[in-house]
Amino acid sequence: MTNAIGPRSRKVRVLATLGPASNDPAMIASLFEAGADAFRINMSHGDQQSKVPVIQAIRAMEQRFGRATTILADLQGPKLRVGRFAEGRVELKTGQTFTFDRSPEPGDDARVELPHREIFAAIEPGARLLLDDGKLVVRV
């Protein structure tokens, strides 16, 4: 491989996602040699300190090959959680009426706490709420 400063001379860029199986220095270098131009780090797993060695490995790889690369930090949007259920979980049925409220009491098959006042202020009758990363859609 030729060590050259600057981006590779091609119109397409290759983005490699790093994770538990691919975030060690040898794998990062291997991905770079295979054509990766940028590295995506999923910031929703682990804490800030767990990302430092990965970033350091990418920067060391840049020095080794004499070519800069890009690090893309994938920041997850907010995830809102409901309160606890008395039985651990419930199964909702199509057409079932279910209430989200502000009571901290454990929930059941009819209701559960939604401890996010801003949601109640923002939604209107007829609005759709997406739950479980959009796998469940409920109508207000």
GROMACS .gro file of C-alpha atoms in nm:
model
  140
    1MET     CA    1   0.000   0.000   0.000
    2THR     CA    2   0.125   0.346  -0.084
    3ASN     CA    3   0.152   0.588   0.205
    4ALA     CA    4   0.009   0.914   0.080
    5ILE     CA    5  -0.131   1.215   0.258
    6GLY     CA    6  -0.492   1.300   0.181
    7PRO     CA    7  -0.798   1.108   0.073
    8ARG     CA    8  -0.792   0.820  -0.171
    9SER     CA    9  -0.857   0.927  -0.528
   10ARG     CA   10  -1.206   0.786  -0.578
   11LYS     CA   11  -1.556   0.932  -0.572
   12VAL     CA   12  -1.706   0.680  -0.330
   13ARG     CA   13  -1.616   0.671   0.039
   14VAL     CA   14  -1.630   0.353   0.247
   15LEU     CA   15  -1.761   0.379   0.605
   16ALA     CA   16  -1.669   0.098   0.846
   17THR     CA   17  -1.875   0.056   1.162
   18LEU     CA   18  -1.664  -0.040   1.463
   19GLY     CA   19  -1.799  -0.260   1.740
   20PRO     CA   20  -1.689  -0.529   1.984
   21ALA     CA   21  -1.562  -0.757   1.705
   22SER     CA   22  -1.385  -0.483   1.511
   23ASN     CA   23  -1.249  -0.216   1.742
   24ASP     CA   24  -0.901  -0.351   1.818
   25PRO     CA   25  -0.599  -0.184   1.650
   26ALA     CA   26  -0.521  -0.479   1.418
   27MET     CA   27  -0.879  -0.495   1.287
   28ILE     CA   28  -0.895  -0.117   1.240
   29ALA     CA   29  -0.574  -0.127   1.034
   30SER     CA   30  -0.709  -0.422   0.836
   31LEU     CA   31  -1.032  -0.236   0.758
   32PHE     CA   32  -0.833   0.068   0.652
   33GLU     CA   33  -0.609  -0.139   0.425
   34ALA     CA   34  -0.922  -0.300   0.276
   35GLY     CA   35  -1.049   0.045   0.176
   36ALA     CA   36  -1.228   0.206   0.471
   37ASP     CA   37  -1.213   0.586   0.449
   38ALA     CA   38  -1.406   0.661   0.768
   39PHE     CA   39  -1.490   0.483   1.092
   40ARG     CA   40  -1.830   0.496   1.265
   41ILE     CA   41  -1.838   0.454   1.642
   42ASN     CA   42  -2.179   0.382   1.797
   43MET     CA   43  -2.184   0.606   2.104
   44SER     CA   44  -2.502   0.452   2.248
   45HIS     CA   45  -2.311   0.147   2.375
   46GLY     CA   46  -2.056   0.182   2.654
   47ASP     CA   47  -1.940   0.504   2.813
   48GLN     CA   48  -1.712   0.786   2.700
   49GLN     CA   49  -1.400   0.624   2.849
   50SER     CA   50  -1.459   0.301   2.655
   51LYS     CA   51  -1.434   0.498   2.328
   52VAL     CA   52  -1.093   0.654   2.403
   53PRO     CA   53  -0.882   0.345   2.313
   54VAL     CA   54  -1.074   0.303   1.986
   55ILE     CA   55  -1.016   0.666   1.887
   56GLN     CA   56  -0.650   0.638   1.987
   57ALA     CA   57  -0.615   0.324   1.773
   58ILE     CA   58  -0.762   0.508   1.472
   59ARG     CA   59  -0.528   0.804   1.522
   60ALA     CA   60  -0.227   0.570   1.560
   61MET     CA   61  -0.331   0.392   1.240
   62GLU     CA   62  -0.335   0.730   1.061
   63GLN     CA   63   0.024   0.789   1.172
   64ARG     CA   64   0.128   0.441   1.066
   65PHE     CA   65  -0.014   0.478   0.714
   66GLY     CA   66   0.046   0.852   0.676
   67ARG     CA   67  -0.315   0.918   0.577
   68ALA     CA   68  -0.587   1.103   0.765
   69THR     CA   69  -0.927   0.942   0.808
   70THR     CA   70  -1.263   1.045   0.948
   71ILE     CA   71  -1.425   0.938   1.273
   72LEU     CA   72  -1.804   0.952   1.277
   73ALA     CA   73  -1.953   0.948   1.628
   74ASP     CA   74  -2.308   0.815   1.592
   75LEU     CA   75  -2.510   0.986   1.863
   76GLN     CA   76  -2.846   0.829   1.941
   77GLY     CA   77  -3.145   1.052   1.989
   78PRO     CA   78  -3.332   1.049   2.318
   79LYS     CA   79  -3.507   0.731   2.426
   80LEU     CA   80  -3.792   0.783   2.666
   81ARG     CA   81  -3.874   0.505   2.910
   82VAL     CA   82  -4.200   0.418   3.080
   83GLY     CA   83  -4.226   0.330   3.448
   84ARG     CA   84  -4.220  -0.021   3.595
   85PHE     CA   85  -4.489  -0.285   3.550
   86ALA     CA   86  -4.603  -0.479   3.859
   87GLU     CA   87  -4.568  -0.810   3.671
   88GLY     CA   88  -4.248  -0.708   3.489
   89ARG     CA   89  -4.416  -0.661   3.150
   90VAL     CA   90  -4.754  -0.663   2.977
   91GLU     CA   91  -4.873  -0.766   2.634
   92LEU     CA   92  -5.091  -0.515   2.452
   93LYS     CA   93  -5.358  -0.630   2.208
   94THR     CA   94  -5.472  -0.453   1.890
   95GLY     CA   95  -5.756  -0.213   1.971
   96GLN     CA   96  -5.691  -0.224   2.346
   97THR     CA   97  -5.721   0.099   2.544
   98PHE     CA   98  -5.404   0.169   2.742
   99THR     CA   99  -5.322   0.476   2.951
  100PHE     CA  100  -4.991   0.654   3.003
  101ASP     CA  101  -5.010   0.869   3.315
  102ARG     CA  102  -4.791   1.045   3.572
  103SER     CA  103  -4.861   0.812   3.866
  104PRO     CA  104  -4.542   0.642   3.992
  105GLU     CA  105  -4.738   0.329   4.094
  106PRO     CA  106  -4.630   0.012   3.910
  107GLY     CA  107  -4.825  -0.038   3.588
  108ASP     CA  108  -5.055  -0.318   3.473
  109ASP     CA  109  -5.238  -0.418   3.154
  110ALA     CA  110  -5.442  -0.094   3.163
  111ARG     CA  111  -5.187   0.176   3.248
  112VAL     CA  112  -4.825   0.269   3.320
  113GLU     CA  113  -4.634   0.579   3.425
  114LEU     CA  114  -4.479   0.794   3.152
  115PRO     CA  115  -4.242   1.015   3.357
  116HIS     CA  116  -4.190   1.272   3.082
  117ARG     CA  117  -4.414   1.574   3.135
  118GLU     CA  118  -4.303   1.722   2.802
  119ILE     CA  119  -4.473   1.439   2.610
  120PHE     CA  120  -4.812   1.520   2.762
  121ALA     CA  121  -4.767   1.886   2.665
  122ALA     CA  122  -4.667   1.800   2.307
  123ILE     CA  123  -4.921   1.537   2.199
  124GLU     CA  124  -5.278   1.588   2.085
  125PRO     CA  125  -5.568   1.348   2.027
  126GLY     CA  126  -5.508   1.148   1.712
  127ALA     CA  127  -5.128   1.168   1.737
  128ARG     CA  128  -4.923   0.851   1.686
  129LEU     CA  129  -4.661   0.741   1.937
  130LEU     CA  130  -4.392   0.499   1.824
  131LEU     CA  131  -4.280   0.255   2.092
  132ASP     CA  132  -3.999   0.000   2.101
  133ASP     CA  133  -3.802   0.170   1.822
  134GLY     CA  134  -4.115   0.195   1.606
  135LYS     CA  135  -4.218  -0.171   1.634
  136LEU     CA  136  -4.539  -0.069   1.811
  137VAL     CA  137  -4.758   0.222   1.705
  138VAL     CA  138  -5.025   0.360   1.939
  139ARG     CA  139  -5.281   0.630   1.871
  140VAL     CA  140  -5.359   0.900   2.131
   0.00000   0.00000   0.00000
